[in-house]
Amino acid sequence: MRPLGPVIGRYPSSDGNTQMGVGIIKHNRKCRDVVFLVIFIAFWVAMIVNSSFGFNQGNPLRLVYGLDYKGNVCGDRHADPDLHELELRYWLNPNQVYQSGLKNSQVKLENVRSICLLDCPIPSEDSLNWVCDYPDGDVKLSTDDWIDRNYDYFADLTPELRNSSLQLQGPCYPVIFPSVNVYWSCQFVARASNVSLRHWQQMGGVNIMEDIVIDKSIHRAINSRSAVLKRYVADVGKAWPVLLVCGGILPLFLSVIWLLMIRHFVVGMPWVTIVLFNILIVSVTMFYYLKAGWIGNDAISPIIGEHDPYYRVSVRELSHLHAAAVLMTAIMIIAVLSSIAIVRRILMATSVLKVAAKVIGEVQALIIFPVIPYAILAIFYMFWFSAALNLFSSGRVIQNNCSTNCCAYDLKSKKVSCDNCCGYSIHYTPHLTAAILFHLFGCYWATQFFVACSSTVIAGSVASYYWTRGEAQQDIPFLPVFASMKRLIRYSLGSVALGSLIVSFVESVRFILEALRRKLKVANSMPESWVGRVLFRSSQFCLRCIGWTIKSVNHNAYIMIAITGKGFFKASEIATELIISNILRIGKVNVIGDVILFLGKLCVSLTSALFAFLMLDTHKYKSAHNKISSPIFPVLVCWSLGYVVATLFFAVVEMSIDTIILSFCQDSEEHQGTAQYAPPLLIETLSDQNEMQRLTQ
């Protein structure tokens, strides 16, 4: 391997030749991995095209509200009639709702006649209430008047229309069963009003079925997997202020505070990080217990608005919170025990963090630099989330094909119509599924790319510091961070695109295989022999190991890209050789330092999750339009965003340590085991064998 002394600085290399360069890191480079930069640009063009499809075809209201019998989305002001205040879906014909709940019935709930209302109707205590169809034809009422009359114009109907209504063919239908607002659908309570039922029978109405099936039919539709997924996605859109504060502003503030404390309070930071981590993970776990209903009386409720406190509805969201609480309990126990186990190694982490603190003190622009990739990622995420909401709601509204008796009176044609009376539903094509998967992959690749760019710039800045022995300030390029950024943009974007693509591809394959494993498990199609099960699980474990190894190799490859300007694969080879040849020398120090940094990132992300729980626990997100179905998705998104922001800022310390260590290894190799350019503090940390022995005991 060629000595890096001539490549990096103007100091003598191991062969005694002096290289008088034009700066600490010479500019005799060339563009690397250009093909992958072109691929990345093409990917961005495809992302924009893909997102534009979502913006053109999507309607986020579909994620929250149902469709009426005309195919309109409840709450849509552009519908006919205007439904901007009418957000609750209500099924008019109780007998059809009952039939849709029977086994092997040809009647499906999506084909039962439904309209959009302002609130869920309840039976009268002394008479019979009616809910009538949207006013049209001979019914000369405005939508506002119809709402003011509680959707009831039965008294104004002709005898013919009254008789049709008594046959449950409309345009008016009796309110026999009470109903409650469950996620913007009026779910019937299988407890018929005796007064209303008696009035109905006295008027000569047809027989109405009374059975708990009428409750289960609507509940099954509300609780379906697709409906739950839509609500989870909609929760993210409703909670955008929480994402902005807890996923953006808060982790930015906490990360900067952590870096400043590392700079000025490095001795105590490992201890503070471990204690704070344990407190935070216990607190977040307790919030999951609260929302799951295992502690206190603050469990999530699917019912919106006032209702009978004794009436309860079970939903998948609550089951998911139970599973999350159990998972967090296991993670909490493992995390606390692991943090206790590394307490004895804290002194080693303190020593290596002192080196990073020294670098940050010398190259102070490093603390400010992460704000640039942070701003870029913030803009990207705002675009991405907006496009995601539209993509998830981009299905086509198509009328169903049904062979059931769905005859109903049509006010416009003035007759009972049995044609085209099937309901509407949203159909998702394979093309849309591919578009969503591409959008998800694009988010991961873009995140990895910007994080890698940030890491490479930091590595180049720290390398400039190292190869001047940390003392010749006039030899460091003016604003070394921006000099490193310029080299990245001009020569190495393709290499960074390649590295981030490899990580994204491996993680995507692992995700797909895990999804297939879950499907096979649900379908009871797992390998029956113990050999097959072992091989199946071993493949999962191996893929995880490969993913972890690639991430580690990429991390060090970015450092060598910043230092040498080589392509991705060559830089990976150089970095791997350096690490393998010096593994005993740097392994323990590097690993313990990385563990403390990882715990620091978790502290920031856990704080984001904790504050997200607190914000979502306010009245704004527990009632009315902004009510979320579950805190799981918004909290997870805030947790993830907090971790990404922390990664950007903590990379200042992480990349400083790793760049200094790799430079030290190369420096030692070029000078027969004695580093010539290492700062004294680094030599004390890595080269003093007695000190290393004391730290590792």
XYZ file of C-alpha atoms in Angstrom, residues 355-688:
334
model
C -8.965 13.035 21.857
C -12.219 13.948 20.087
C -12.718 16.891 22.449
C -9.221 18.113 21.557
C -10.039 17.947 17.841
C -13.352 19.772 18.287
C -11.547 22.467 20.221
C -9.009 22.953 17.425
C -11.434 22.705 14.484
C -14.411 24.497 16.030
C -16.392 24.665 12.789
C -17.076 20.937 13.248
C -19.762 21.709 15.841
C -21.626 23.964 13.411
C -21.160 21.950 10.213
C -23.855 19.263 10.883
C -26.482 22.015 10.660
C -25.983 21.964 6.864
C -26.886 18.265 6.280
C -29.544 18.652 8.984
C -31.237 21.435 6.987
C -31.011 19.411 3.760
C -32.513 16.334 5.411
C -35.243 18.431 7.043
C -36.344 19.740 3.642
C -36.149 16.248 2.163
C -38.225 14.700 4.981
C -40.940 17.331 4.682
C -41.217 16.571 0.969
C -40.994 12.822 1.563
C -43.694 12.641 4.255
C -46.053 14.784 2.207
C -45.541 12.560 -0.836
C -45.903 9.410 1.290
C -49.314 10.492 2.615
C -50.506 11.075 -0.941
C -49.018 7.830 -2.285
C -50.682 5.762 0.432
C -54.014 7.317 -0.516
C -53.592 7.085 -4.293
C -55.843 4.116 -4.952
C -58.657 4.383 -7.490
C -62.248 4.722 -6.259
C -64.162 2.082 -8.240
C -67.725 0.855 -7.939
C -67.971 -2.740 -6.750
C -69.509 -5.618 -8.655
C -72.218 -7.175 -6.524
C -75.087 -9.560 -7.127
C -76.982 -8.782 -3.931
C -80.331 -7.050 -3.586
C -79.353 -3.456 -2.879
C -82.434 -1.724 -4.244
C -82.997 1.800 -2.942
C -85.102 4.810 -3.870
C -83.294 7.318 -6.091
C -84.590 10.833 -5.470
C -83.153 12.118 -8.722
C -84.765 9.470 -10.984
C -87.852 9.286 -8.720
C -87.985 5.514 -8.563
C -86.618 2.494 -6.740
C -83.421 1.585 -8.528
C -81.778 -1.825 -8.396
C -79.092 -0.995 -10.979
C -75.720 0.442 -10.091
C -76.588 0.313 -6.414
C -73.361 -1.406 -5.361
C -71.021 0.519 -3.123
C -67.573 1.910 -3.854
C -64.165 0.933 -2.569
C -60.564 1.982 -3.081
C -58.517 -0.366 -5.270
C -54.722 -0.484 -5.066
C -52.886 -1.693 -8.164
C -49.533 -3.543 -8.185
C -48.075 -0.400 -9.747
C -49.042 1.587 -6.647
C -47.510 -1.041 -4.346
C -44.253 -0.808 -6.284
C -44.393 3.003 -6.082
C -44.770 2.882 -2.277
C -41.902 0.397 -1.889
C -39.713 2.539 -4.136
C -40.603 5.592 -2.049
C -39.625 3.780 1.169
C -36.348 2.590 -0.339
C -35.675 6.106 -1.590
C -36.038 7.519 1.918
C -33.533 5.038 3.327
C -30.995 5.543 0.539
C -31.247 9.333 0.697
C -30.799 9.271 4.481
C -27.754 7.007 4.213
C -26.321 9.221 1.468
C -26.585 12.488 3.391
C -25.268 10.908 6.596
C -22.339 9.460 4.621
C -21.610 12.837 3.017
C -21.577 14.464 6.445
C -19.246 11.781 7.816
C -16.862 12.123 4.870
C -16.618 15.891 5.259
C -15.892 15.533 8.982
C -13.247 12.874 8.277
C -11.483 15.143 5.774
C -11.459 18.008 8.268
C -10.038 15.863 11.065
C -7.380 14.411 8.742
C -6.181 17.944 8.039
C -5.784 18.431 11.787
C -3.942 15.140 12.351
C -1.334 15.468 9.633
C -0.192 18.881 10.934
C 0.568 17.271 14.313
C -2.331 19.301 15.736
C -0.152 22.350 16.108
C 0.682 24.039 12.800
C -2.503 26.066 12.478
C -1.223 27.997 9.463
C -0.907 24.725 7.526
C -4.544 23.780 7.971
C -6.619 24.979 5.015
C -8.735 28.031 5.700
C -12.047 26.740 7.040
C -11.008 23.056 6.712
C -14.616 21.891 6.934
C -15.581 23.773 3.791
C -12.357 22.685 2.054
C -13.294 19.072 2.832
C -16.844 19.692 1.603
C -15.496 21.073 -1.649
C -13.337 17.958 -2.204
C -16.338 15.717 -1.502
C -18.627 17.513 -3.965
C -15.977 17.710 -6.658
C -14.475 14.212 -6.510
C -16.201 11.702 -4.196
C -19.995 11.990 -4.415
C -20.093 8.883 -6.601
C -18.167 6.861 -4.013
C -20.510 7.982 -1.245
C -23.538 7.145 -3.427
C -22.129 3.649 -4.000
C -21.482 3.016 -0.309
C -24.918 4.211 0.764
C -26.552 2.167 -2.030
C -24.870 -1.043 -0.844
C -26.095 -0.523 2.725
C -29.614 0.341 1.537
C -29.774 -2.669 -0.777
C -28.635 -5.161 1.881
C -31.042 -3.739 4.468
C -33.900 -3.835 1.944
C -33.202 -7.487 1.111
C -33.141 -8.310 4.813
C -36.451 -6.499 5.295
C -38.071 -8.387 2.392
C -36.844 -11.747 3.695
C -38.129 -10.922 7.165
C -41.531 -10.008 5.698
C -41.606 -13.321 3.799
C -40.683 -15.177 6.970
C -43.594 -13.586 8.817
C -46.002 -14.445 6.003
C -44.837 -18.053 5.957
C -45.218 -18.216 9.713
C -48.782 -16.887 9.558
C -49.617 -19.297 6.727
C -48.014 -22.215 8.633
C -45.675 -22.779 5.676
C -42.420 -22.720 7.613
C -39.981 -25.603 6.947
C -41.160 -28.639 8.885
C -37.813 -30.376 9.437
C -35.468 -29.097 12.120
C -32.726 -28.823 9.488
C -34.899 -26.538 7.382
C -35.771 -24.373 10.373
C -32.119 -24.097 11.399
C -31.061 -23.145 7.870
C -33.882 -20.628 7.591
C -32.999 -18.903 10.860
C -29.277 -19.124 10.141
C -29.789 -17.286 6.867
C -31.517 -14.490 8.763
C -28.663 -14.268 11.252
C -26.032 -14.315 8.499
C -27.804 -11.531 6.637
C -27.826 -9.440 9.806
C -24.098 -10.032 10.232
C -23.443 -9.102 6.608
C -25.451 -5.902 7.045
C -23.532 -4.964 10.198
C -20.180 -5.735 8.534
C -20.990 -3.655 5.459
C -22.014 -0.711 7.635
C -18.744 -0.977 9.540
C -16.665 -1.242 6.345
C -18.531 1.697 4.800
C -17.890 3.817 7.875
C -14.131 3.365 7.591
C -14.198 3.530 3.797
C -15.630 7.053 3.993
C -12.669 8.053 6.145
C -10.160 6.757 3.599
C -12.143 8.371 0.764
C -11.797 11.700 2.550
C -8.072 11.172 3.144
C -6.899 9.542 -0.086
C -9.564 10.440 -2.638
C -9.709 6.789 -3.733
C -12.813 5.065 -5.036
C -15.129 3.254 -2.653
C -13.781 -0.290 -3.062
C -10.125 0.748 -2.931
C -10.778 2.893 0.132
C -12.572 -0.051 1.778
C -9.563 -2.276 1.075
C -7.120 0.221 2.603
C -9.283 0.751 5.684
C -9.819 -2.979 6.230
C -6.088 -3.735 5.996
C -5.315 -1.012 8.519
C -7.919 -2.235 10.990
C -6.953 -5.917 10.699
C -3.252 -5.209 11.174
C -3.928 -3.039 14.248
C -6.997 -4.755 15.706
C -5.345 -5.639 19.011
C -4.027 -2.145 19.381
C -7.215 -0.150 18.788
C -10.050 -2.659 19.162
C -11.076 -2.197 22.791
C -10.681 1.566 22.821
C -12.653 2.005 19.603
C -15.460 -0.376 20.603
C -16.020 1.166 24.033
C -15.965 4.660 22.542
C -18.544 3.602 19.944
C -20.763 2.108 22.667
C -20.814 5.378 24.609
C -21.613 7.291 21.428
C -24.387 4.823 20.585
C -25.880 5.293 24.052
C -25.662 9.051 23.524
C -27.648 8.765 20.279
C -30.218 6.648 22.065
C -30.468 9.281 24.806
C -31.360 11.918 22.211
C -33.824 9.671 20.365
C -35.419 8.403 23.599
C -35.881 11.986 24.773
C -37.591 12.727 21.440
C -39.878 9.722 21.954
C -40.636 10.730 25.551
C -41.603 14.290 24.587
C -43.648 12.899 21.677
C -45.648 10.837 24.185
C -46.179 13.955 26.314
C -47.345 16.080 23.366
C -49.658 13.362 22.063
C -51.189 13.025 25.524
C -52.724 16.508 25.300
C -56.408 17.152 24.568
C -55.631 18.207 20.992
C -54.623 14.679 19.958
C -57.178 12.821 22.078
C -60.396 14.268 20.669
C -62.074 15.739 17.593
C -60.362 15.999 14.199
C -56.771 15.603 15.374
C -57.425 12.493 17.454
C -54.839 9.869 16.651
C -55.652 6.182 16.702
C -52.434 5.237 18.531
C -49.199 6.962 19.572
C -47.115 4.095 18.140
C -46.337 5.487 14.672
C -45.784 9.157 15.614
C -43.544 8.120 18.514
C -41.562 5.694 16.341
C -41.125 8.360 13.659
C -39.938 10.890 16.260
C -37.625 8.232 17.693
C -36.183 7.522 14.235
C -35.840 11.188 13.281
C -34.195 11.920 16.620
C -31.698 9.127 16.006
C -30.896 10.410 12.500
C -30.329 13.958 13.798
C -28.175 12.634 16.644
C -26.188 10.566 14.128
C -25.422 13.690 12.100
C -24.107 15.597 15.113
C -22.500 12.699 16.979
C -20.591 11.880 13.799
C -18.405 14.844 14.740
C -17.097 12.857 17.719
C -17.407 9.423 16.135
C -15.621 10.312 12.909
C -13.031 12.355 14.791
C -12.094 9.310 16.870
C -12.106 6.868 13.953
C -10.240 9.216 11.601
C -7.594 9.933 14.204
C -7.197 6.213 14.950
C -6.946 5.184 11.270
C -4.509 8.013 10.610
C -2.512 6.894 13.639
C -2.392 3.314 12.330
C -1.174 4.441 8.905
C 1.280 6.855 10.496
C 2.711 4.031 12.592
C 3.023 1.709 9.595
C 4.865 4.332 7.558
C 7.314 5.060 10.372
C 8.201 1.584 11.628
C 5.652 1.496 14.455
C 6.217 5.018 15.786
C 3.619 7.620 14.839
C 5.238 10.894 13.832
C 2.241 13.188 13.511
C -0.083 11.989 16.279
C -1.083 14.496 18.983
C 0.491 13.713 22.380
C -2.884 12.903 23.919
C -3.533 10.219 21.286
C -0.099 8.689 21.770
C -0.761 8.543 25.497
C -4.091 6.825 24.880
C -3.047 4.261 22.252
C 0.727 3.757 22.446
C 1.380 3.542 26.186
